[in-house]
Amino acid sequence: MEYRRYFGQAIDRLKAERRYRVFADLERDASRFPMALWHSENGDGPREVVIWCSNDYLGMGRHPKVIEAMRAAAEKYGAGAGGTRNISGTNHPLVQLEAELADLHGKESALAFTSGWVSNLAAISTIAELLPNCLIISDALNHNSMIEGVRRSGCEKTIFRHNDTADLEEILKSVGHDRAKLVVFESLYSMDGDIAPIGEIAALAKKYNAMTYVDEVHAVGLYGPRGGGICERDNVMSQIDVIEGTLAKGFGTLGGYIAADNVIIDAVRSYAPSFIFTTALPPAVAAAAAAAVHQLKISQDERALQQQQVARTKAALAAADIPVMANTSHIVPVFVGDAELCKSASDILLEKHGIYIQPINYPTVARGTERLRITPTPYHTDAHIASLVEALRDVWRRLGLPFGAVPQPTIVEQMPKPHLKIVAAE
Ligand SMILES: *Cc1c(COP(=O)(O)O)cnc(C)c1O
């Protein structure tokens, strides 16, 4: 058996499909965010670049209060957690973090996990599994971590068309009032930047006696008067049973969580293997995350400045005829529509313009909708925006990409039902 050959062939398949990924070697500069040093593969010395695709949406990963909380906790408690919570108990900063998170979402309790990905896997699978004969009703564009949770539950599932409440209602109606039903969806979809009709989904769930689970990963910290996400902004937090979020994007650190009623949190805590059998977050990470959550509860500055720079970026790109895909969120997707060209655009931006924007290709988005996904932060200045626009115009000319509006027919808004998107956004 030539074991190695199979791995080589697997890699070759990805390369043939232009799906092989290369990760840039970067040193993010905390004192000069969003600046970083790029170590190119050709061995030249490191070069300065501007990062335009970070999910550290508000720059909280470099906020002085967050860094200080991390430093102080590491000095006081050490570098690691010392074990699973089952074995070693819970470090106090993690207890404080969970209290901050429960309060953020107006829920009785919260439970932290080592990542958002793990929190979706653990919570969706455990909640569905503990209900008798549960049917999971899942949005067609849900993230990979939610799909893994659905699979792991072993429960029957059905997919509703993306953000389509009529389709959802049809399913709910056909299943009937008495069967256990869990509706799982995201509040803000990170590749198109579109937002779910959460209030309508919650009302339907109530009408047909279903439980609701929402992934607010791309919204926590960024929306709502205290950073509670789209549910807080839309005043529907209390109508959703389980809110899931990450500490690694808007909150700039690491970890994931759910917030819900005591009894739900206690059940997941007690039954989910991916919670029970893995070492807890280090106390320094918990303290840093709690500082970020707290800061974004009491301050509007980060959100306001980010929204302002997002609006300016969208307006400047549109004025320069760069095809920005419209949405009402902080995500700025620029349409390319071809995997190879998307990769080339990203390469030219980095090599010629010192601008880092990762290409977004299949399977993260549908084929024919490849794009550059731009995420302005409060720290991207007007000068950064002006250089970005110039650089993109240069790239568009070099590659012969069309200027102007996003070509309509190539955008696949609706996945045909019952299409299950296996690997979703990241
Ligand atoms: C990134 C992401 C996650 C996973 O969160 P991590 O903390 O990065 O593991 C979950 N859901 C969605 C929608 C995401 O985009």
Short mmCIF file of C-alpha atoms and ligand atoms in Angstrom, two decimals:
data_model
loop_
_atom_site.label_atom_id
_atom_site.label_comp_id
_atom_site.label_asym_id
_atom_site.label_seq_id
_atom_site.Cartn_x
_atom_site.Cartn_y
_atom_site.Cartn_z
CA MET A 1 0.00 0.00 0.00
CA GLU A 2 1.49 3.29 -1.15
CA TYR A 3 -0.13 5.47 1.47
CA ARG A 4 1.55 8.72 0.49
CA ARG A 5 0.30 8.57 -3.08
CA TYR A 6 -3.30 9.15 -1.98
CA PHE A 7 -2.43 12.36 -0.19
CA GLY A 8 -0.49 13.63 -3.18
CA GLN A 9 -3.41 12.82 -5.47
CA ALA A 10 -5.83 14.58 -3.16
CA ILE A 11 -3.70 17.72 -3.31
CA ASP A 12 -3.38 17.45 -7.09
CA ARG A 13 -7.17 17.35 -7.42
CA LEU A 14 -7.45 20.62 -5.53
CA LYS A 15 -4.76 22.21 -7.68
CA ALA A 16 -6.47 21.05 -10.88
CA GLU A 17 -9.71 22.66 -9.70
CA ARG A 18 -7.87 25.86 -8.69
CA ARG A 19 -8.99 25.27 -5.12
CA TYR A 20 -5.58 24.73 -3.54
CA ARG A 21 -5.11 27.31 -0.81
CA VAL A 22 -1.98 29.23 0.10
CA PHE A 23 -1.82 31.10 3.38
CA ALA A 24 0.16 34.34 3.43
CA ASP A 25 2.86 34.47 6.12
CA LEU A 26 2.07 37.67 8.02
CA GLU A 27 3.11 39.53 11.16
CA ARG A 28 0.19 41.65 12.28
CA ASP A 29 1.43 44.83 13.94
CA ALA A 30 -0.71 45.47 17.04
CA SER A 31 0.55 49.04 17.37
CA ARG A 32 -0.25 49.87 13.73
CA PHE A 33 -3.32 47.78 12.91
CA PRO A 34 -4.34 47.13 10.08
CA MET A 35 -0.68 47.16 9.00
CA ALA A 36 1.31 43.92 8.85
CA LEU A 37 4.60 42.56 7.56
CA TRP A 38 4.34 40.02 4.77
CA HIS A 39 6.99 37.33 4.35
CA SER A 40 6.73 36.48 0.65
CA GLU A 41 7.55 33.01 -0.61
CA ASN A 42 10.37 34.20 -2.85
CA GLY A 43 12.46 34.93 0.23
CA ASP A 44 12.73 38.73 -0.14
CA GLY A 45 12.77 40.50 3.18
CA PRO A 46 9.38 41.16 4.81
CA ARG A 47 7.25 43.89 3.21
CA GLU A 48 4.67 46.15 4.75
CA VAL A 49 1.07 45.48 3.70
CA VAL A 50 -2.41 46.72 4.68
CA ILE A 51 -4.81 43.96 5.76
CA TRP A 52 -8.27 44.46 4.26
CA CYS A 53 -9.87 41.08 4.97
CA SER A 54 -9.60 40.53 8.72
CA ASN A 55 -12.53 39.21 10.76
CA ASP A 56 -11.14 41.18 13.71
CA TYR A 57 -13.80 43.61 12.49
CA LEU A 58 -13.36 46.24 15.17
CA GLY A 59 -9.66 45.82 15.85
CA MET A 60 -10.43 44.60 19.39
CA GLY A 61 -7.50 42.16 19.12
CA ARG A 62 -5.21 45.15 19.58
CA HIS A 63 -7.36 47.23 21.96
CA PRO A 64 -5.17 48.36 24.91
CA LYS A 65 -7.75 47.23 27.51
CA VAL A 66 -7.97 43.80 25.91
CA ILE A 67 -4.20 43.31 25.71
CA GLU A 68 -3.77 44.53 29.29
CA ALA A 69 -6.46 42.10 30.53
CA MET A 70 -4.69 39.26 28.76
CA ARG A 71 -1.27 40.21 30.11
CA ALA A 72 -2.49 40.65 33.69
CA ALA A 73 -4.40 37.35 33.68
CA ALA A 74 -1.43 35.44 32.24
CA GLU A 75 0.80 36.83 34.98
CA LYS A 76 -1.72 36.06 37.68
CA TYR A 77 -3.01 32.66 36.54
CA GLY A 78 -0.38 31.34 34.13
CA ALA A 79 -0.54 30.44 30.47
CA GLY A 80 -2.93 27.48 30.35
CA ALA A 81 -6.20 26.29 31.85
CA GLY A 82 -4.66 23.17 33.34
CA GLY A 83 -7.26 20.77 32.03
CA THR A 84 -10.86 20.19 31.11
CA ARG A 85 -13.43 21.79 33.40
CA ASN A 86 -14.45 18.31 34.44
CA ILE A 87 -10.94 17.53 35.67
CA SER A 88 -9.65 20.89 36.85
CA GLY A 89 -12.67 23.03 37.64
CA THR A 90 -13.26 26.40 36.01
CA ASN A 91 -10.76 29.24 36.19
CA HIS A 92 -12.51 32.29 37.60
CA PRO A 93 -12.00 34.51 34.48
CA LEU A 94 -14.07 32.00 32.50
CA VAL A 95 -16.90 32.26 35.04
CA GLN A 96 -16.76 36.05 34.67
CA LEU A 97 -16.72 35.78 30.88
CA GLU A 98 -19.82 33.58 30.87
CA ALA A 99 -21.60 36.07 33.11
CA GLU A 100 -20.72 38.92 30.68
CA LEU A 101 -22.06 36.86 27.78
CA ALA A 102 -25.32 35.87 29.49
CA ASP A 103 -25.87 39.53 30.32
CA LEU A 104 -24.98 40.63 26.77
CA HIS A 105 -27.77 38.51 25.31
CA GLY A 106 -30.28 38.90 28.15
CA LYS A 107 -30.22 35.17 28.88
CA GLU A 108 -30.03 33.24 32.16
CA SER A 109 -26.73 31.54 31.34
CA ALA A 110 -23.91 31.21 28.83
CA LEU A 111 -21.38 28.47 28.12
CA ALA A 112 -17.96 29.06 26.55
CA PHE A 113 -16.20 26.69 24.14
CA THR A 114 -12.73 26.68 22.60
CA SER A 115 -14.06 28.05 19.30
CA GLY A 116 -17.23 29.15 17.58
CA TRP A 117 -16.94 26.13 15.32
CA VAL A 118 -16.92 23.79 18.33
CA SER A 119 -19.81 25.65 19.97
CA ASN A 120 -22.06 25.05 16.94
CA LEU A 121 -21.04 21.41 16.65
CA ALA A 122 -21.57 20.79 20.37
CA ALA A 123 -24.74 22.78 20.94
CA ILE A 124 -26.77 21.95 17.82
CA SER A 125 -25.98 18.24 18.04
CA THR A 126 -26.67 17.98 21.77
CA ILE A 127 -29.85 20.06 21.80
CA ALA A 128 -31.36 18.14 18.87
CA GLU A 129 -30.27 14.78 20.23
CA LEU A 130 -31.89 15.39 23.61
CA LEU A 131 -35.28 16.14 22.02
CA PRO A 132 -37.46 13.17 21.05
CA ASN A 133 -37.50 12.58 17.25
CA CYS A 134 -36.34 16.13 16.57
CA LEU A 135 -36.51 17.52 13.03
CA ILE A 136 -33.79 20.10 12.33
CA ILE A 137 -34.87 22.81 9.90
CA SER A 138 -31.74 24.47 8.55
CA ASP A 139 -31.13 27.51 6.30
CA ALA A 140 -29.57 26.50 2.95
CA LEU A 141 -26.55 28.75 3.46
CA ASN A 142 -25.67 27.77 7.02
CA HIS A 143 -22.00 27.64 7.97
CA ASN A 144 -20.04 24.38 7.95
CA SER A 145 -19.93 24.25 11.77
CA MET A 146 -23.74 24.24 11.94
CA ILE A 147 -23.95 21.54 9.27
CA GLU A 148 -21.48 19.45 11.27
CA GLY A 149 -23.70 19.90 14.35
CA VAL A 150 -26.77 18.82 12.38
CA ARG A 151 -24.95 15.73 11.09
CA ARG A 152 -23.53 14.81 14.45
CA SER A 153 -27.00 14.90 16.05
CA GLY A 154 -28.09 11.97 13.89
CA CYS A 155 -31.50 13.66 13.62
CA GLU A 156 -33.59 14.03 10.51
CA LYS A 157 -33.06 17.39 8.80
CA THR A 158 -34.68 19.49 6.14
CA ILE A 159 -33.35 22.59 4.40
CA PHE A 160 -35.32 25.80 3.84
CA ARG A 161 -34.40 28.24 1.08
CA HIS A 162 -32.01 30.90 2.24
CA ASN A 163 -33.81 33.57 4.32
CA ASP A 164 -37.12 32.45 2.79
CA THR A 165 -39.82 32.61 5.48
CA ALA A 166 -42.55 31.36 3.13
CA ASP A 167 -40.58 28.19 2.50
CA LEU A 168 -39.87 27.86 6.23
CA GLU A 169 -43.55 28.22 7.05
CA GLU A 170 -44.51 25.59 4.52
CA ILE A 171 -42.13 23.13 6.17
CA LEU A 172 -43.25 24.01 9.71
CA LYS A 173 -46.89 23.65 8.74
CA SER A 174 -46.36 20.27 7.10
CA VAL A 175 -44.50 18.86 10.10
CA GLY A 176 -47.28 19.74 12.51
CA HIS A 177 -47.47 21.28 15.95
CA ASP A 178 -46.48 18.30 18.07
CA ARG A 179 -43.20 17.06 16.65
CA ALA A 180 -39.99 18.55 18.12
CA LYS A 181 -38.47 21.06 15.67
CA LEU A 182 -35.22 23.06 15.84
CA VAL A 183 -34.84 25.95 13.37
CA VAL A 184 -31.14 26.81 12.86
CA PHE A 185 -29.95 29.87 10.95
CA GLU A 186 -27.49 32.76 10.98
CA SER A 187 -28.27 36.40 11.69
CA LEU A 188 -25.72 37.81 9.22
CA TYR A 189 -24.29 35.72 6.39
CA SER A 190 -20.66 36.58 6.04
CA MET A 191 -20.02 36.15 2.32
CA ASP A 192 -22.94 38.18 0.91
CA GLY A 193 -23.37 40.28 4.04
CA ASP A 194 -27.15 39.79 4.00
CA ILE A 195 -29.24 39.70 7.18
CA ALA A 196 -31.92 37.21 8.23
CA PRO A 197 -35.51 38.28 9.01
CA ILE A 198 -35.05 37.13 12.62
CA GLY A 199 -38.30 38.56 13.98
CA GLU A 200 -40.35 36.80 11.29
CA ILE A 201 -38.52 33.51 11.80
CA ALA A 202 -39.04 33.74 15.57
CA ALA A 203 -42.75 34.49 15.09
CA LEU A 204 -43.15 31.47 12.80
CA ALA A 205 -41.30 29.27 15.26
CA LYS A 206 -43.66 30.41 18.00
CA LYS A 207 -46.74 29.86 15.84
CA TYR A 208 -45.71 26.29 14.99
CA ASN A 209 -44.11 25.43 18.32
CA ALA A 210 -40.47 25.16 17.18
CA MET A 211 -37.22 25.97 19.01
CA THR A 212 -34.87 28.57 17.47
CA TYR A 213 -31.05 28.62 17.31
CA VAL A 214 -29.24 31.56 15.72
CA ASP A 215 -25.54 31.95 14.87
CA GLU A 216 -24.63 35.60 15.51
CA VAL A 217 -20.91 35.07 14.86
CA HIS A 218 -20.56 37.91 12.34
CA ALA A 219 -22.74 40.33 14.30
CA VAL A 220 -21.76 40.15 17.99
CA GLY A 221 -19.90 43.25 19.08
CA LEU A 222 -20.88 45.00 15.84
CA TYR A 223 -24.65 45.55 16.05
CA GLY A 224 -27.07 46.55 18.79
CA PRO A 225 -26.60 49.29 21.41
CA ARG A 226 -24.45 46.99 23.57
CA GLY A 227 -22.99 44.82 20.80
CA GLY A 228 -25.51 42.01 21.35
CA GLY A 229 -25.82 41.49 17.58
CA ILE A 230 -28.70 41.70 15.10
CA CYS A 231 -31.11 40.16 17.64
CA GLU A 232 -30.38 43.04 19.99
CA ARG A 233 -30.59 45.61 17.19
CA ASP A 234 -33.96 44.21 16.08
CA ASN A 235 -35.17 43.84 19.66
CA VAL A 236 -35.84 40.10 19.35
CA MET A 237 -33.25 38.55 21.71
CA SER A 238 -35.92 37.25 24.06
CA GLN A 239 -37.76 35.53 21.20
CA ILE A 240 -34.78 33.35 20.26
CA ASP A 241 -34.08 30.25 22.36
CA VAL A 242 -30.33 29.87 21.77
CA ILE A 243 -27.91 32.56 20.62
CA GLU A 244 -24.47 31.40 19.51
CA GLY A 245 -21.47 33.66 19.01
CA THR A 246 -17.71 33.78 18.68
CA LEU A 247 -15.08 35.63 20.68
CA ALA A 248 -12.69 35.49 17.72
CA LYS A 249 -14.19 38.00 15.27
CA GLY A 250 -15.79 41.20 16.60
CA PHE A 251 -14.34 40.46 20.05
CA GLY A 252 -10.85 39.95 18.63
CA THR A 253 -9.69 36.96 20.72
CA LEU A 254 -10.58 33.25 20.66
CA GLY A 255 -13.45 30.99 21.70
CA GLY A 256 -17.14 30.49 21.06
CA TYR A 257 -20.28 30.37 23.19
CA ILE A 258 -24.00 29.85 23.49
CA ALA A 259 -26.42 31.85 25.63
CA ALA A 260 -29.84 30.48 26.64
CA ASP A 261 -32.06 29.42 29.57
CA ASN A 262 -30.30 27.68 32.48
CA VAL A 263 -31.78 24.31 31.70
CA ILE A 264 -30.54 24.32 28.09
CA ILE A 265 -27.05 25.45 29.08
CA ASP A 266 -26.90 22.86 31.84
CA ALA A 267 -27.91 20.10 29.43
CA VAL A 268 -25.28 21.03 26.83
CA ARG A 269 -22.65 21.38 29.59
CA SER A 270 -23.54 17.93 30.86
CA TYR A 271 -23.90 16.01 27.59
CA ALA A 272 -21.69 17.51 24.83
CA PRO A 273 -18.45 15.53 24.33
CA SER A 274 -16.79 18.42 22.49
CA PHE A 275 -17.31 20.49 25.63
CA ILE A 276 -16.56 17.84 28.24
CA PHE A 277 -13.45 16.15 26.89
CA THR A 278 -11.34 19.13 25.82
CA THR A 279 -9.21 21.56 27.79
CA ALA A 280 -10.90 24.86 28.64
CA LEU A 281 -9.87 28.24 27.24
CA PRO A 282 -6.80 29.66 29.00
CA PRO A 283 -7.71 32.22 31.69
CA ALA A 284 -5.80 34.95 29.84
CA VAL A 285 -7.94 34.43 26.74
CA ALA A 286 -11.12 34.43 28.84
CA ALA A 287 -10.07 37.66 30.56
CA ALA A 288 -9.18 39.33 27.25
CA ALA A 289 -12.48 38.26 25.69
CA ALA A 290 -14.43 39.51 28.72
CA ALA A 291 -12.65 42.87 28.44
CA ALA A 292 -13.60 43.12 24.75
CA VAL A 293 -17.24 42.21 25.43
CA HIS A 294 -17.39 44.71 28.29
CA GLN A 295 -15.77 47.50 26.26
CA LEU A 296 -18.24 47.07 23.41
CA LYS A 297 -21.17 47.15 25.84
CA ILE A 298 -20.22 50.56 27.19
CA SER A 299 -18.74 52.20 24.09
CA GLN A 300 -20.31 53.07 20.72
CA ASP A 301 -17.09 54.51 19.27
CA GLU A 302 -15.72 51.34 17.68
CA ARG A 303 -19.05 50.45 16.04
CA ALA A 304 -19.74 54.00 14.88
CA LEU A 305 -16.31 54.47 13.33
CA GLN A 306 -16.43 51.08 11.65
CA GLN A 307 -19.86 51.78 10.14
CA GLN A 308 -18.59 55.14 8.90
CA GLN A 309 -15.52 53.63 7.22
CA VAL A 310 -17.63 50.82 5.74
CA ALA A 311 -19.99 53.37 4.20
CA ARG A 312 -17.08 55.41 2.86
CA THR A 313 -15.42 52.31 1.39
CA LYS A 314 -18.62 51.20 -0.36
CA ALA A 315 -19.26 54.70 -1.71
CA ALA A 316 -15.69 55.17 -2.96
CA LEU A 317 -15.64 51.78 -4.70
CA ALA A 318 -19.04 52.38 -6.32
CA ALA A 319 -17.93 55.84 -7.49
CA ALA A 320 -14.89 54.18 -9.10
CA ASP A 321 -17.13 51.63 -10.89
CA ILE A 322 -15.78 48.66 -8.93
CA PRO A 323 -18.62 46.07 -8.75
CA VAL A 324 -19.60 46.03 -5.07
CA MET A 325 -22.27 43.45 -4.21
CA ALA A 326 -25.01 45.38 -2.40
CA ASN A 327 -25.99 44.64 1.22
CA THR A 328 -26.82 46.55 4.38
CA SER A 329 -23.98 45.21 6.54
CA HIS A 330 -20.29 45.78 7.23
CA ILE A 331 -19.17 43.22 4.62
CA VAL A 332 -17.97 44.67 1.30
CA PRO A 333 -17.94 41.87 -1.31
CA VAL A 334 -16.44 42.84 -4.68
CA PHE A 335 -17.61 40.65 -7.54
CA VAL A 336 -15.04 38.86 -9.74
CA GLY A 337 -16.94 35.76 -10.94
CA ASP A 338 -13.98 33.52 -11.84
CA ALA A 339 -11.66 31.49 -9.61
CA GLU A 340 -8.47 32.10 -11.54
CA LEU A 341 -9.06 35.83 -11.97
CA CYS A 342 -9.98 36.14 -8.31
CA LYS A 343 -6.69 34.53 -7.28
CA SER A 344 -4.76 36.73 -9.74
CA ALA A 345 -6.49 39.88 -8.45
CA SER A 346 -5.49 38.97 -4.90
CA ASP A 347 -1.88 38.23 -5.97
CA ILE A 348 -1.51 41.55 -7.82
CA LEU A 349 -3.00 43.48 -4.91
CA LEU A 350 -0.45 41.95 -2.56
CA GLU A 351 2.61 42.04 -4.80
CA LYS A 352 2.11 45.35 -6.57
CA HIS A 353 0.07 47.33 -4.08
CA GLY A 354 0.87 45.96 -0.62
CA ILE A 355 -2.81 45.18 -0.03
CA TYR A 356 -3.85 41.84 1.42
CA ILE A 357 -7.31 40.54 0.44
CA GLN A 358 -7.73 36.77 0.34
CA PRO A 359 -9.63 35.47 -2.74
CA ILE A 360 -12.97 33.84 -1.90
CA ASN A 361 -13.57 30.90 -4.21
CA TYR A 362 -15.64 27.70 -4.32
CA PRO A 363 -16.61 25.94 -2.06
CA THR A 364 -16.78 28.93 0.28
CA VAL A 365 -19.06 30.60 -2.32
CA ALA A 366 -20.87 29.17 -5.36
CA ARG A 367 -18.89 28.84 -8.59
CA GLY A 368 -19.33 31.90 -10.78
CA THR A 369 -19.67 34.16 -7.74
CA GLU A 370 -15.98 34.29 -6.75
CA ARG A 371 -15.18 37.53 -5.04
CA LEU A 372 -12.86 39.67 -2.97
CA ARG A 373 -14.31 40.13 0.49
CA ILE A 374 -13.32 43.44 2.04
CA THR A 375 -13.84 44.20 5.73
CA PRO A 376 -13.13 47.82 6.69
CA THR A 377 -12.34 48.40 10.37
CA PRO A 378 -12.33 51.57 12.47
CA TYR A 379 -8.59 51.72 11.83
CA HIS A 380 -8.77 51.91 8.04
CA THR A 381 -8.25 55.60 7.30
CA ASP A 382 -9.63 57.63 4.41
CA ALA A 383 -6.13 57.46 2.89
CA HIS A 384 -6.21 53.66 3.12
CA ILE A 385 -9.57 53.69 1.33
CA ALA A 386 -8.25 55.97 -1.44
CA SER A 387 -5.26 53.66 -2.03
CA LEU A 388 -7.54 50.60 -2.06
CA VAL A 389 -9.73 52.15 -4.74
CA GLU A 390 -6.72 53.08 -6.90
CA ALA A 391 -5.23 49.60 -6.48
CA LEU A 392 -8.48 47.86 -7.43
CA ARG A 393 -8.87 50.07 -10.52
CA ASP A 394 -5.34 49.09 -11.56
CA VAL A 395 -6.07 45.38 -11.00
CA TRP A 396 -9.36 45.61 -12.92
CA ARG A 397 -7.55 47.19 -15.90
CA ARG A 398 -4.66 44.70 -15.85
CA LEU A 399 -6.99 41.70 -15.75
CA GLY A 400 -9.59 43.15 -18.13
CA LEU A 401 -12.32 42.76 -15.50
CA PRO A 402 -15.58 44.61 -16.23
CA PHE A 403 -16.18 47.91 -14.44
CA GLY A 404 -19.69 48.89 -13.40
CA ALA A 405 -22.58 47.08 -11.76
CA VAL A 406 -22.43 43.47 -10.59
CA PRO A 407 -23.65 41.29 -13.51
CA GLN A 408 -27.03 40.03 -12.31
CA PRO A 409 -27.54 36.60 -13.93
CA THR A 410 -24.37 35.05 -12.51
CA ILE A 411 -25.36 35.67 -8.91
CA VAL A 412 -26.88 32.50 -7.54
CA GLU A 413 -29.19 33.99 -4.89
CA GLN A 414 -31.16 30.86 -4.20
CA MET A 415 -29.73 27.41 -4.00
CA PRO A 416 -32.23 25.00 -5.56
CA LYS A 417 -34.01 23.06 -2.86
CA PRO A 418 -33.17 20.65 -1.30
CA HIS A 419 -29.56 21.59 -1.89
CA LEU A 420 -27.33 21.11 1.12
CA LYS A 421 -24.27 23.28 0.96
CA ILE A 422 -21.65 20.98 2.40
CA VAL A 423 -18.89 23.44 3.07
CA ALA A 424 -20.16 26.89 3.78
CA ALA A 425 -18.54 30.17 4.63
CA GLU A 426 -15.64 30.46 7.01
C1 LIG B 1 -16.20 31.75 11.69
C2 LIG B 1 -17.56 31.17 11.86
C3 LIG B 1 -17.83 30.26 12.88
C4 LIG B 1 -16.72 29.66 13.70
O1 LIG B 1 -16.25 30.56 14.64
P1 LIG B 1 -14.75 30.39 15.16
O2 LIG B 1 -14.75 31.08 16.45
O3 LIG B 1 -13.88 31.01 14.11
O4 LIG B 1 -14.49 28.92 15.27
C5 LIG B 1 -19.13 29.87 13.12
N1 LIG B 1 -20.15 30.33 12.37
C6 LIG B 1 -19.94 31.20 11.34
C7 LIG B 1 -21.09 31.67 10.54
C8 LIG B 1 -18.64 31.61 11.04
O5 LIG B 1 -18.42 32.41 10.00
#
